[in-house]
JSON list of C-alpha atoms and ligand atoms in Angstrom, two decimals:
[
{"chain": "A", "resi": 1, "resn": "MET", "atom": "CA", "xyz": [-26.85, 43.28, -79.66]},
{"chain": "A", "resi": 2, "resn": "ASP", "atom": "CA", "xyz": [-28.70, 41.61, -82.50]},
{"chain": "A", "resi": 3, "resn": "ILE", "atom": "CA", "xyz": [-26.54, 38.92, -84.09]},
{"chain": "A", "resi": 4, "resn": "ARG", "atom": "CA", "xyz": [-27.97, 36.26, -86.37]},
{"chain": "A", "resi": 5, "resn": "PHE", "atom": "CA", "xyz": [-26.28, 33.16, -87.70]},
{"chain": "A", "resi": 6, "resn": "ALA", "atom": "CA", "xyz": [-28.22, 31.47, -90.53]},
{"chain": "A", "resi": 7, "resn": "ASP", "atom": "CA", "xyz": [-26.85, 28.05, -91.47]},
{"chain": "A", "resi": 8, "resn": "CYS", "atom": "CA", "xyz": [-23.48, 29.63, -90.85]},
{"chain": "A", "resi": 9, "resn": "GLY", "atom": "CA", "xyz": [-20.50, 27.25, -90.96]},
{"chain": "A", "resi": 10, "resn": "VAL", "atom": "CA", "xyz": [-16.74, 27.44, -91.54]},
{"chain": "A", "resi": 11, "resn": "ARG", "atom": "CA", "xyz": [-14.38, 24.94, -93.20]},
{"chain": "A", "resi": 12, "resn": "PHE", "atom": "CA", "xyz": [-10.67, 25.31, -93.73]},
{"chain": "A", "resi": 13, "resn": "GLY", "atom": "CA", "xyz": [-10.04, 22.90, -96.61]},
{"chain": "A", "resi": 14, "resn": "GLU", "atom": "CA", "xyz": [-11.16, 19.49, -95.33]},
{"chain": "A", "resi": 15, "resn": "ARG", "atom": "CA", "xyz": [-11.24, 20.63, -91.69]},
{"chain": "A", "resi": 16, "resn": "VAL", "atom": "CA", "xyz": [-14.62, 21.69, -90.30]},
{"chain": "A", "resi": 17, "resn": "ALA", "atom": "CA", "xyz": [-13.92, 24.46, -87.78]},
{"chain": "A", "resi": 18, "resn": "LEU", "atom": "CA", "xyz": [-17.59, 25.27, -87.21]},
{"chain": "A", "resi": 19, "resn": "GLN", "atom": "CA", "xyz": [-20.60, 23.12, -88.10]},
{"chain": "A", "resi": 20, "resn": "PRO", "atom": "CA", "xyz": [-23.41, 25.14, -89.72]},
{"chain": "A", "resi": 21, "resn": "LEU", "atom": "CA", "xyz": [-25.54, 26.69, -86.98]},
{"chain": "A", "resi": 22, "resn": "ASN", "atom": "CA", "xyz": [-28.66, 28.79, -86.60]},
{"chain": "A", "resi": 23, "resn": "LEU", "atom": "CA", "xyz": [-28.54, 31.15, -83.67]},
{"chain": "A", "resi": 24, "resn": "ARG", "atom": "CA", "xyz": [-29.68, 34.57, -82.51]},
{"chain": "A", "resi": 25, "resn": "LEU", "atom": "CA", "xyz": [-27.75, 36.53, -79.86]},
{"chain": "A", "resi": 26, "resn": "GLU", "atom": "CA", "xyz": [-29.42, 39.38, -77.99]},
{"chain": "A", "resi": 27, "resn": "GLY", "atom": "CA", "xyz": [-28.84, 41.17, -74.70]},
{"chain": "A", "resi": 28, "resn": "ARG", "atom": "CA", "xyz": [-25.69, 42.85, -73.37]},
{"chain": "A", "resi": 29, "resn": "ARG", "atom": "CA", "xyz": [-23.27, 40.02, -72.57]},
{"chain": "A", "resi": 30, "resn": "VAL", "atom": "CA", "xyz": [-22.64, 36.56, -74.02]},
{"chain": "A", "resi": 31, "resn": "GLY", "atom": "CA", "xyz": [-19.83, 34.22, -72.99]},
{"chain": "A", "resi": 32, "resn": "ILE", "atom": "CA", "xyz": [-18.24, 31.51, -75.12]},
{"chain": "A", "resi": 33, "resn": "ILE", "atom": "CA", "xyz": [-16.41, 28.53, -73.63]},
{"chain": "A", "resi": 34, "resn": "GLY", "atom": "CA", "xyz": [-15.04, 25.20, -74.86]},
{"chain": "A", "resi": 35, "resn": "LEU", "atom": "CA", "xyz": [-11.91, 23.09, -75.12]},
{"chain": "A", "resi": 36, "resn": "ASN", "atom": "CA", "xyz": [-8.92, 24.13, -77.24]},
{"chain": "A", "resi": 37, "resn": "GLY", "atom": "CA", "xyz": [-9.73, 23.88, -80.93]},
{"chain": "A", "resi": 38, "resn": "SER", "atom": "CA", "xyz": [-13.51, 23.67, -80.35]},
{"chain": "A", "resi": 39, "resn": "GLY", "atom": "CA", "xyz": [-14.32, 26.58, -82.68]},
{"chain": "A", "resi": 40, "resn": "LYS", "atom": "CA", "xyz": [-14.65, 29.55, -80.29]},
{"chain": "A", "resi": 41, "resn": "THR", "atom": "CA", "xyz": [-12.26, 31.93, -82.05]},
{"chain": "A", "resi": 42, "resn": "THR", "atom": "CA", "xyz": [-13.63, 30.94, -85.46]},
{"chain": "A", "resi": 43, "resn": "PHE", "atom": "CA", "xyz": [-17.13, 31.77, -84.20]},
{"chain": "A", "resi": 44, "resn": "ALA", "atom": "CA", "xyz": [-15.92, 35.11, -82.77]},
{"chain": "A", "resi": 45, "resn": "ARG", "atom": "CA", "xyz": [-14.04, 36.10, -85.92]},
{"chain": "A", "resi": 46, "resn": "LEU", "atom": "CA", "xyz": [-17.18, 35.63, -88.04]},
{"chain": "A", "resi": 47, "resn": "MET", "atom": "CA", "xyz": [-18.84, 38.54, -86.21]},
{"chain": "A", "resi": 48, "resn": "ILE", "atom": "CA", "xyz": [-16.12, 41.00, -87.17]},
{"chain": "A", "resi": 49, "resn": "GLY", "atom": "CA", "xyz": [-15.50, 39.74, -90.68]},
{"chain": "A", "resi": 50, "resn": "LEU", "atom": "CA", "xyz": [-12.01, 38.34, -90.04]},
{"chain": "A", "resi": 51, "resn": "THR", "atom": "CA", "xyz": [-13.30, 34.90, -91.05]},
{"chain": "A", "resi": 52, "resn": "SER", "atom": "CA", "xyz": [-15.92, 34.47, -93.80]},
{"chain": "A", "resi": 53, "resn": "PRO", "atom": "CA", "xyz": [-18.64, 31.83, -93.65]},
{"chain": "A", "resi": 54, "resn": "SER", "atom": "CA", "xyz": [-18.11, 28.82, -95.95]},
{"chain": "A", "resi": 55, "resn": "THR", "atom": "CA", "xyz": [-21.88, 28.26, -95.84]},
{"chain": "A", "resi": 56, "resn": "GLY", "atom": "CA", "xyz": [-24.78, 30.47, -94.79]},
{"chain": "A", "resi": 57, "resn": "SER", "atom": "CA", "xyz": [-24.44, 33.98, -93.37]},
{"chain": "A", "resi": 58, "resn": "VAL", "atom": "CA", "xyz": [-23.96, 36.06, -90.25]},
{"chain": "A", "resi": 59, "resn": "SER", "atom": "CA", "xyz": [-25.39, 39.51, -89.59]},
{"chain": "A", "resi": 60, "resn": "VAL", "atom": "CA", "xyz": [-24.63, 41.95, -86.79]},
{"chain": "A", "resi": 61, "resn": "ASN", "atom": "CA", "xyz": [-27.06, 44.74, -85.97]},
{"chain": "A", "resi": 62, "resn": "GLY", "atom": "CA", "xyz": [-28.70, 44.33, -89.38]},
{"chain": "A", "resi": 63, "resn": "VAL", "atom": "CA", "xyz": [-25.46, 44.30, -91.43]},
{"chain": "A", "resi": 64, "resn": "GLU", "atom": "CA", "xyz": [-24.39, 41.10, -93.20]},
{"chain": "A", "resi": 65, "resn": "ILE", "atom": "CA", "xyz": [-20.75, 40.46, -92.31]},
{"chain": "A", "resi": 66, "resn": "LYS", "atom": "CA", "xyz": [-18.48, 39.24, -95.11]},
{"chain": "A", "resi": 67, "resn": "SER", "atom": "CA", "xyz": [-15.36, 41.32, -94.54]},
{"chain": "A", "resi": 68, "resn": "PRO", "atom": "CA", "xyz": [-13.70, 43.47, -91.86]},
{"chain": "A", "resi": 69, "resn": "SER", "atom": "CA", "xyz": [-15.20, 46.61, -93.41]},
{"chain": "A", "resi": 70, "resn": "ASP", "atom": "CA", "xyz": [-18.70, 45.11, -92.90]},
{"chain": "A", "resi": 71, "resn": "GLY", "atom": "CA", "xyz": [-17.70, 44.46, -89.28]},
{"chain": "A", "resi": 72, "resn": "ARG", "atom": "CA", "xyz": [-16.71, 48.10, -88.85]},
{"chain": "A", "resi": 73, "resn": "ALA", "atom": "CA", "xyz": [-19.94, 49.25, -90.54]},
{"chain": "A", "resi": 74, "resn": "ALA", "atom": "CA", "xyz": [-21.90, 47.14, -88.02]},
{"chain": "A", "resi": 75, "resn": "GLY", "atom": "CA", "xyz": [-20.01, 48.81, -85.16]},
{"chain": "A", "resi": 76, "resn": "THR", "atom": "CA", "xyz": [-17.98, 45.84, -83.98]},
{"chain": "A", "resi": 77, "resn": "GLY", "atom": "CA", "xyz": [-14.57, 46.00, -82.34]},
{"chain": "A", "resi": 78, "resn": "PHE", "atom": "CA", "xyz": [-12.27, 43.09, -81.49]},
{"chain": "A", "resi": 79, "resn": "VAL", "atom": "CA", "xyz": [-9.71, 42.68, -78.72]},
{"chain": "A", "resi": 80, "resn": "PHE", "atom": "CA", "xyz": [-7.34, 39.91, -79.79]},
{"chain": "A", "resi": 81, "resn": "GLN", "atom": "CA", "xyz": [-6.08, 36.96, -77.75]},
{"chain": "A", "resi": 82, "resn": "THR", "atom": "CA", "xyz": [-2.61, 38.53, -78.13]},
{"chain": "A", "resi": 83, "resn": "PRO", "atom": "CA", "xyz": [-3.45, 42.24, -77.79]},
{"chain": "A", "resi": 84, "resn": "GLN", "atom": "CA", "xyz": [0.16, 43.32, -78.32]},
{"chain": "A", "resi": 85, "resn": "SER", "atom": "CA", "xyz": [-0.26, 42.27, -81.96]},
{"chain": "A", "resi": 86, "resn": "GLN", "atom": "CA", "xyz": [-3.03, 44.83, -82.49]},
{"chain": "A", "resi": 87, "resn": "LEU", "atom": "CA", "xyz": [-1.13, 47.82, -81.11]},
{"chain": "A", "resi": 88, "resn": "ILE", "atom": "CA", "xyz": [0.63, 49.33, -84.11]},
{"chain": "A", "resi": 89, "resn": "MET", "atom": "CA", "xyz": [2.20, 52.52, -82.79]},
{"chain": "A", "resi": 90, "resn": "PRO", "atom": "CA", "xyz": [5.06, 52.65, -80.28]},
{"chain": "A", "resi": 91, "resn": "VAL", "atom": "CA", "xyz": [3.25, 54.79, -77.68]},
{"chain": "A", "resi": 92, "resn": "VAL", "atom": "CA", "xyz": [-0.24, 54.13, -76.27]},
{"chain": "A", "resi": 93, "resn": "ARG", "atom": "CA", "xyz": [-1.61, 57.63, -77.01]},
{"chain": "A", "resi": 94, "resn": "GLU", "atom": "CA", "xyz": [-0.29, 57.47, -80.58]},
{"chain": "A", "resi": 95, "resn": "ASP", "atom": "CA", "xyz": [-1.98, 54.11, -81.12]},
{"chain": "A", "resi": 96, "resn": "ILE", "atom": "CA", "xyz": [-5.37, 55.44, -79.99]},
{"chain": "A", "resi": 97, "resn": "LEU", "atom": "CA", "xyz": [-4.94, 58.59, -82.13]},
{"chain": "A", "resi": 98, "resn": "PHE", "atom": "CA", "xyz": [-3.93, 56.46, -85.13]},
{"chain": "A", "resi": 99, "resn": "GLY", "atom": "CA", "xyz": [-7.28, 54.64, -85.09]},
{"chain": "A", "resi": 100, "resn": "LEU", "atom": "CA", "xyz": [-9.18, 57.90, -84.67]},
{"chain": "A", "resi": 101, "resn": "LYS", "atom": "CA", "xyz": [-7.26, 59.53, -87.53]},
{"chain": "A", "resi": 102, "resn": "ALA", "atom": "CA", "xyz": [-8.20, 56.61, -89.80]},
{"chain": "A", "resi": 103, "resn": "ARG", "atom": "CA", "xyz": [-11.83, 57.53, -89.03]},
{"chain": "A", "resi": 104, "resn": "GLY", "atom": "CA", "xyz": [-11.18, 61.20, -89.89]},
{"chain": "A", "resi": 105, "resn": "ILE", "atom": "CA", "xyz": [-11.11, 62.36, -86.26]},
{"chain": "A", "resi": 106, "resn": "VAL", "atom": "CA", "xyz": [-8.10, 64.60, -85.65]},
{"chain": "A", "resi": 107, "resn": "SER", "atom": "CA", "xyz": [-6.57, 67.31, -83.43]},
{"chain": "A", "resi": 108, "resn": "ARG", "atom": "CA", "xyz": [-8.42, 68.52, -80.33]},
{"chain": "A", "resi": 109, "resn": "GLU", "atom": "CA", "xyz": [-11.40, 66.24, -80.77]},
{"chain": "A", "resi": 110, "resn": "ALA", "atom": "CA", "xyz": [-9.09, 63.21, -81.08]},
{"chain": "A", "resi": 111, "resn": "ASP", "atom": "CA", "xyz": [-6.99, 64.30, -78.07]},
{"chain": "A", "resi": 112, "resn": "ALA", "atom": "CA", "xyz": [-10.14, 64.70, -75.95]},
{"chain": "A", "resi": 113, "resn": "CYS", "atom": "CA", "xyz": [-11.51, 61.31, -77.05]},
{"chain": "A", "resi": 114, "resn": "CYS", "atom": "CA", "xyz": [-8.17, 59.63, -76.30]},
{"chain": "A", "resi": 115, "resn": "ALA", "atom": "CA", "xyz": [-8.01, 61.13, -72.80]},
{"chain": "A", "resi": 116, "resn": "ALA", "atom": "CA", "xyz": [-11.67, 60.31, -72.06]},
{"chain": "A", "resi": 117, "resn": "THR", "atom": "CA", "xyz": [-11.31, 56.69, -73.19]},
{"chain": "A", "resi": 118, "resn": "LEU", "atom": "CA", "xyz": [-8.24, 56.07, -71.06]},
{"chain": "A", "resi": 119, "resn": "ALA", "atom": "CA", "xyz": [-9.99, 57.75, -68.11]},
{"chain": "A", "resi": 120, "resn": "ARG", "atom": "CA", "xyz": [-13.00, 55.41, -68.54]},
{"chain": "A", "resi": 121, "resn": "LEU", "atom": "CA", "xyz": [-10.65, 52.48, -68.05]},
{"chain": "A", "resi": 122, "resn": "GLY", "atom": "CA", "xyz": [-8.83, 54.12, -65.15]},
{"chain": "A", "resi": 123, "resn": "ALA", "atom": "CA", "xyz": [-5.73, 53.99, -67.36]},
{"chain": "A", "resi": 124, "resn": "GLU", "atom": "CA", "xyz": [-4.82, 57.68, -67.81]},
{"chain": "A", "resi": 125, "resn": "ASN", "atom": "CA", "xyz": [-1.30, 56.82, -66.65]},
{"chain": "A", "resi": 126, "resn": "LEU", "atom": "CA", "xyz": [-0.75, 54.71, -69.77]},
{"chain": "A", "resi": 127, "resn": "ALA", "atom": "CA", "xyz": [-1.12, 57.59, -72.27]},
{"chain": "A", "resi": 128, "resn": "GLY", "atom": "CA", "xyz": [2.59, 58.33, -72.67]},
{"chain": "A", "resi": 129, "resn": "ARG", "atom": "CA", "xyz": [3.87, 54.79, -72.06]},
{"chain": "A", "resi": 130, "resn": "ARG", "atom": "CA", "xyz": [5.79, 52.83, -74.65]},
{"chain": "A", "resi": 131, "resn": "VAL", "atom": "CA", "xyz": [3.81, 49.76, -75.76]},
{"chain": "A", "resi": 132, "resn": "HIS", "atom": "CA", "xyz": [6.74, 47.36, -75.57]},
{"chain": "A", "resi": 133, "resn": "GLU", "atom": "CA", "xyz": [7.35, 48.30, -71.94]},
{"chain": "A", "resi": 134, "resn": "LEU", "atom": "CA", "xyz": [3.80, 47.56, -70.73]},
{"chain": "A", "resi": 135, "resn": "SER", "atom": "CA", "xyz": [2.81, 44.62, -68.51]},
{"chain": "A", "resi": 136, "resn": "GLY", "atom": "CA", "xyz": [0.26, 42.05, -69.77]},
{"chain": "A", "resi": 137, "resn": "GLY", "atom": "CA", "xyz": [-2.67, 43.76, -68.02]},
{"chain": "A", "resi": 138, "resn": "GLU", "atom": "CA", "xyz": [-1.57, 47.18, -69.22]},
{"chain": "A", "resi": 139, "resn": "VAL", "atom": "CA", "xyz": [-1.38, 45.89, -72.81]},
{"chain": "A", "resi": 140, "resn": "GLN", "atom": "CA", "xyz": [-4.94, 44.53, -72.45]},
{"chain": "A", "resi": 141, "resn": "LEU", "atom": "CA", "xyz": [-6.15, 47.92, -71.21]},
{"chain": "A", "resi": 142, "resn": "ALA", "atom": "CA", "xyz": [-4.28, 49.81, -73.96]},
{"chain": "A", "resi": 143, "resn": "ALA", "atom": "CA", "xyz": [-5.76, 47.53, -76.65]},
{"chain": "A", "resi": 144, "resn": "MET", "atom": "CA", "xyz": [-9.23, 47.97, -75.13]},
{"chain": "A", "resi": 145, "resn": "ALA", "atom": "CA", "xyz": [-8.75, 51.77, -75.16]},
{"chain": "A", "resi": 146, "resn": "SER", "atom": "CA", "xyz": [-7.74, 51.74, -78.84]},
{"chain": "A", "resi": 147, "resn": "VAL", "atom": "CA", "xyz": [-10.88, 49.74, -79.67]},
{"chain": "A", "resi": 148, "resn": "LEU", "atom": "CA", "xyz": [-13.29, 51.65, -77.40]},
{"chain": "A", "resi": 149, "resn": "ALA", "atom": "CA", "xyz": [-12.12, 55.06, -78.68]},
{"chain": "A", "resi": 150, "resn": "LEU", "atom": "CA", "xyz": [-13.72, 54.13, -82.01]},
{"chain": "A", "resi": 151, "resn": "GLU", "atom": "CA", "xyz": [-17.11, 53.84, -80.24]},
{"chain": "A", "resi": 152, "resn": "PRO", "atom": "CA", "xyz": [-18.05, 50.29, -81.21]},
{"chain": "A", "resi": 153, "resn": "ARG", "atom": "CA", "xyz": [-21.55, 49.09, -80.37]},
{"chain": "A", "resi": 154, "resn": "LEU", "atom": "CA", "xyz": [-20.26, 45.59, -79.76]},
{"chain": "A", "resi": 155, "resn": "VAL", "atom": "CA", "xyz": [-16.83, 44.47, -78.54]},
{"chain": "A", "resi": 156, "resn": "VAL", "atom": "CA", "xyz": [-15.67, 40.88, -79.07]},
{"chain": "A", "resi": 157, "resn": "PHE", "atom": "CA", "xyz": [-12.99, 39.81, -76.57]},
{"chain": "A", "resi": 158, "resn": "ASP", "atom": "CA", "xyz": [-10.89, 36.73, -77.27]},
{"chain": "A", "resi": 159, "resn": "GLU", "atom": "CA", "xyz": [-9.55, 35.35, -73.98]},
{"chain": "A", "resi": 160, "resn": "PRO", "atom": "CA", "xyz": [-9.10, 38.72, -72.31]},
{"chain": "A", "resi": 161, "resn": "THR", "atom": "CA", "xyz": [-7.72, 37.32, -69.05]},
{"chain": "A", "resi": 162, "resn": "SER", "atom": "CA", "xyz": [-5.63, 34.39, -70.24]},
{"chain": "A", "resi": 163, "resn": "GLN", "atom": "CA", "xyz": [-2.24, 35.99, -69.68]},
{"chain": "A", "resi": 164, "resn": "LEU", "atom": "CA", "xyz": [-2.99, 37.96, -66.56]},
{"chain": "A", "resi": 165, "resn": "ASP", "atom": "CA", "xyz": [-2.08, 37.69, -62.91]},
{"chain": "A", "resi": 166, "resn": "LEU", "atom": "CA", "xyz": [-4.83, 38.11, -60.28]},
{"chain": "A", "resi": 167, "resn": "LYS", "atom": "CA", "xyz": [-4.39, 41.86, -59.98]},
{"chain": "A", "resi": 168, "resn": "ASN", "atom": "CA", "xyz": [-4.42, 42.59, -63.70]},
{"chain": "A", "resi": 169, "resn": "ARG", "atom": "CA", "xyz": [-7.25, 40.10, -64.16]},
{"chain": "A", "resi": 170, "resn": "ARG", "atom": "CA", "xyz": [-9.33, 42.06, -61.65]},
{"chain": "A", "resi": 171, "resn": "ILE", "atom": "CA", "xyz": [-8.56, 45.33, -63.48]},
{"chain": "A", "resi": 172, "resn": "VAL", "atom": "CA", "xyz": [-9.53, 43.91, -66.89]},
{"chain": "A", "resi": 173, "resn": "VAL", "atom": "CA", "xyz": [-12.66, 42.11, -65.62]},
{"chain": "A", "resi": 174, "resn": "SER", "atom": "CA", "xyz": [-13.87, 45.30, -63.88]},
{"chain": "A", "resi": 175, "resn": "ALA", "atom": "CA", "xyz": [-13.21, 47.29, -67.05]},
{"chain": "A", "resi": 176, "resn": "ILE", "atom": "CA", "xyz": [-15.26, 44.79, -69.09]},
{"chain": "A", "resi": 177, "resn": "GLU", "atom": "CA", "xyz": [-18.07, 44.78, -66.51]},
{"chain": "A", "resi": 178, "resn": "ALA", "atom": "CA", "xyz": [-18.22, 48.58, -66.61]},
{"chain": "A", "resi": 179, "resn": "LEU", "atom": "CA", "xyz": [-18.51, 48.79, -70.40]},
{"chain": "A", "resi": 180, "resn": "ASP", "atom": "CA", "xyz": [-21.61, 50.48, -71.81]},
{"chain": "A", "resi": 181, "resn": "GLU", "atom": "CA", "xyz": [-20.99, 48.59, -75.04]},
{"chain": "A", "resi": 182, "resn": "ASP", "atom": "CA", "xyz": [-22.35, 45.09, -75.70]},
{"chain": "A", "resi": 183, "resn": "ALA", "atom": "CA", "xyz": [-19.71, 42.40, -75.28]},
{"chain": "A", "resi": 184, "resn": "ILE", "atom": "CA", "xyz": [-19.04, 38.84, -76.43]},
{"chain": "A", "resi": 185, "resn": "ILE", "atom": "CA", "xyz": [-16.35, 37.19, -74.35]},
{"chain": "A", "resi": 186, "resn": "VAL", "atom": "CA", "xyz": [-14.47, 34.06, -75.43]},
{"chain": "A", "resi": 187, "resn": "THR", "atom": "CA", "xyz": [-12.82, 32.70, -72.31]},
{"chain": "A", "resi": 188, "resn": "HIS", "atom": "CA", "xyz": [-11.21, 29.79, -70.48]},
{"chain": "A", "resi": 189, "resn": "ASP", "atom": "CA", "xyz": [-11.74, 31.79, -67.27]},
{"chain": "A", "resi": 190, "resn": "LEU", "atom": "CA", "xyz": [-14.74, 29.99, -65.75]},
{"chain": "A", "resi": 191, "resn": "GLU", "atom": "CA", "xyz": [-15.13, 32.54, -62.95]},
{"chain": "A", "resi": 192, "resn": "LEU", "atom": "CA", "xyz": [-15.56, 35.23, -65.60]},
{"chain": "A", "resi": 193, "resn": "ALA", "atom": "CA", "xyz": [-17.93, 32.99, -67.61]},
{"chain": "A", "resi": 194, "resn": "GLU", "atom": "CA", "xyz": [-19.96, 32.33, -64.45]},
{"chain": "A", "resi": 195, "resn": "SER", "atom": "CA", "xyz": [-20.76, 36.04, -64.13]},
{"chain": "A", "resi": 196, "resn": "LEU", "atom": "CA", "xyz": [-22.37, 36.19, -67.60]},
{"chain": "A", "resi": 197, "resn": "PRO", "atom": "CA", "xyz": [-26.12, 35.82, -68.20]},
{"chain": "A", "resi": 198, "resn": "ARG", "atom": "CA", "xyz": [-25.80, 33.59, -71.28]},
{"chain": "A", "resi": 199, "resn": "VAL", "atom": "CA", "xyz": [-22.98, 31.22, -72.17]},
{"chain": "A", "resi": 200, "resn": "LEU", "atom": "CA", "xyz": [-22.43, 29.18, -75.34]},
{"chain": "A", "resi": 201, "resn": "LEU", "atom": "CA", "xyz": [-20.40, 25.97, -75.15]},
{"chain": "A", "resi": 202, "resn": "PHE", "atom": "CA", "xyz": [-18.63, 24.74, -78.29]},
{"chain": "A", "resi": 203, "resn": "HIS", "atom": "CA", "xyz": [-17.32, 21.22, -78.73]},
{"chain": "A", "resi": 204, "resn": "GLU", "atom": "CA", "xyz": [-15.54, 19.88, -81.81]},
{"chain": "A", "resi": 205, "resn": "GLY", "atom": "CA", "xyz": [-16.96, 22.69, -83.93]},
{"chain": "A", "resi": 206, "resn": "ARG", "atom": "CA", "xyz": [-20.54, 22.19, -82.71]},
{"chain": "A", "resi": 207, "resn": "LEU", "atom": "CA", "xyz": [-22.68, 24.38, -80.48]},
{"chain": "A", "resi": 208, "resn": "GLU", "atom": "CA", "xyz": [-23.10, 21.96, -77.55]},
{"chain": "A", "resi": 209, "resn": "ALA", "atom": "CA", "xyz": [-24.96, 24.16, -75.06]},
{"chain": "A", "resi": 210, "resn": "ASP", "atom": "CA", "xyz": [-26.58, 27.59, -75.02]},
{"chain": "A", "resi": 211, "resn": "GLY", "atom": "CA", "xyz": [-28.12, 28.86, -71.81]},
{"chain": "A", "resi": 212, "resn": "SER", "atom": "CA", "xyz": [-27.17, 29.66, -68.25]},
{"chain": "A", "resi": 213, "resn": "ALA", "atom": "CA", "xyz": [-23.51, 29.82, -67.25]},
{"chain": "A", "resi": 214, "resn": "ARG", "atom": "CA", "xyz": [-24.09, 27.10, -64.67]},
{"chain": "A", "resi": 215, "resn": "ASP", "atom": "CA", "xyz": [-25.45, 24.62, -67.24]},
{"chain": "A", "resi": 216, "resn": "ALA", "atom": "CA", "xyz": [-22.77, 25.40, -69.86]},
{"chain": "A", "resi": 217, "resn": "ILE", "atom": "CA", "xyz": [-19.95, 25.13, -67.29]},
{"chain": "A", "resi": 218, "resn": "ASP", "atom": "CA", "xyz": [-21.29, 21.84, -65.86]},
{"chain": "A", "resi": 219, "resn": "ARG", "atom": "CA", "xyz": [-21.39, 20.35, -69.36]},
{"chain": "A", "resi": 220, "resn": "TYR", "atom": "CA", "xyz": [-17.95, 21.75, -70.15]},
{"chain": "A", "resi": 221, "resn": "ARG", "atom": "CA", "xyz": [-16.54, 20.11, -67.00]},
{"chain": "A", "resi": 222, "resn": "ARG", "atom": "CA", "xyz": [-18.02, 16.77, -68.05]},
{"chain": "A", "resi": 223, "resn": "LEU", "atom": "CA", "xyz": [-16.52, 17.11, -71.56]},
{"chain": "A", "resi": 224, "resn": "ALA", "atom": "CA", "xyz": [-13.11, 17.89, -70.11]},
{"chain": "A", "resi": 225, "resn": "ALA", "atom": "CA", "xyz": [-13.16, 15.01, -67.61]},
{"chain": "B", "resi": 1, "resn": "ATP", "atom": "N1", "xyz": [-6.85, 29.50, -90.54]},
{"chain": "B", "resi": 1, "resn": "ATP", "atom": "C1", "xyz": [-7.02, 28.20, -90.24]},
{"chain": "B", "resi": 1, "resn": "ATP", "atom": "N2", "xyz": [-6.64, 27.24, -91.08]},
{"chain": "B", "resi": 1, "resn": "ATP", "atom": "C2", "xyz": [-6.83, 25.92, -90.80]},
{"chain": "B", "resi": 1, "resn": "ATP", "atom": "N3", "xyz": [-7.41, 25.48, -89.66]},
{"chain": "B", "resi": 1, "resn": "ATP", "atom": "C3", "xyz": [-7.82, 26.41, -88.79]},
{"chain": "B", "resi": 1, "resn": "ATP", "atom": "C4", "xyz": [-7.66, 27.82, -89.02]},
{"chain": "B", "resi": 1, "resn": "ATP", "atom": "N4", "xyz": [-8.17, 28.49, -87.96]},
{"chain": "B", "resi": 1, "resn": "ATP", "atom": "C5", "xyz": [-8.64, 27.55, -87.11]},
{"chain": "B", "resi": 1, "resn": "ATP", "atom": "N5", "xyz": [-8.44, 26.32, -87.60]},
{"chain": "B", "resi": 1, "resn": "ATP", "atom": "C6", "xyz": [-8.83, 25.05, -86.98]},
{"chain": "B", "resi": 1, "resn": "ATP", "atom": "O1", "xyz": [-10.21, 25.13, -86.65]},
{"chain": "B", "resi": 1, "resn": "ATP", "atom": "C7", "xyz": [-10.45, 24.52, -85.37]},
{"chain": "B", "resi": 1, "resn": "ATP", "atom": "C8", "xyz": [-11.10, 25.53, -84.44]},
{"chain": "B", "resi": 1, "resn": "ATP", "atom": "O2", "xyz": [-10.12, 26.53, -84.13]},
{"chain": "B", "resi": 1, "resn": "ATP", "atom": "P1", "xyz": [-10.44, 27.78, -83.18]},
{"chain": "B", "resi": 1, "resn": "ATP", "atom": "O3", "xyz": [-9.26, 28.69, -83.21]},
{"chain": "B", "resi": 1, "resn": "ATP", "atom": "O4", "xyz": [-11.76, 28.34, -83.56]},
{"chain": "B", "resi": 1, "resn": "ATP", "atom": "O5", "xyz": [-10.56, 27.06, -81.77]},
{"chain": "B", "resi": 1, "resn": "ATP", "atom": "P2", "xyz": [-10.67, 27.68, -80.30]},
{"chain": "B", "resi": 1, "resn": "ATP", "atom": "O6", "xyz": [-11.85, 27.01, -79.67]},
{"chain": "B", "resi": 1, "resn": "ATP", "atom": "O7", "xyz": [-10.69, 29.16, -80.34]},
{"chain": "B", "resi": 1, "resn": "ATP", "atom": "O8", "xyz": [-9.34, 27.14, -79.62]},
{"chain": "B", "resi": 1, "resn": "ATP", "atom": "P3", "xyz": [-8.38, 27.74, -78.44]},
{"chain": "B", "resi": 1, "resn": "ATP", "atom": "O9", "xyz": [-9.13, 27.59, -77.15]},
{"chain": "B", "resi": 1, "resn": "ATP", "atom": "O10", "xyz": [-7.21, 26.81, -78.52]},
{"chain": "B", "resi": 1, "resn": "ATP", "atom": "O11", "xyz": [-8.03, 29.16, -78.80]},
{"chain": "B", "resi": 1, "resn": "ATP", "atom": "C9", "xyz": [-9.11, 24.00, -84.89]},
{"chain": "B", "resi": 1, "resn": "ATP", "atom": "O12", "xyz": [-9.02, 22.64, -85.22]},
{"chain": "B", "resi": 1, "resn": "ATP", "atom": "C10", "xyz": [-8.10, 24.82, -85.67]},
{"chain": "B", "resi": 1, "resn": "ATP", "atom": "O13", "xyz": [-6.90, 24.09, -85.86]}
]
């Protein structure tokens, strides 16, 4: 990944959600941790164009991101904190095909891509399942499949394990670890954060630490004490 924040900050009216920051993200995996309301989701949404900077700019893989279409042009995908809200169609296969169709990929090519993406996640069994009947972990995997089918270069995950039991957590963490794509992972799951090579810690809208997982987690524990 090559993500650059240049004096990039976000305000919502009087409220500062993210203090202007200068930062470059490279490598394959970056974790983001911090207390509730510290600015993590705001930071993540900037990279896909769901939130626009109030000051400065952000670019992903050489594309300045000001809107969701810029995010798509830069090859970013986003798995929401509540993945059920991003599945539009009633059946998993239909949801994956819907995204492909919007990109002009149809018929046999789309069917093959759908099957291959579910197989990558070990989730072939979900193809014909109704979305509203899926468990939390299955919804996570279905939402990941819908995003990955579109071949993003970078996937931003917002709290991918927050609603999961141990078994589903293991399934989703393994699926994330196995991704060829670059990934940014916003998480309260410190065991997941600990496995990442670089972790950012946000506090009250400021970037408080940027370095090893151990250092960021130690500082996070002190802030939470
Ligand atoms: N659309 C919005 N309008 C007004 N304030 C907002 C908006 N989105 C976020 N905020 C505020 O910005 C701050 C940062 O929110 P953000 O969602 O980035 O935090 P977070 O670290 O992801 O929190 P959590 O761990 O609870 O998900 C919070 O004070 C939040 O209330």
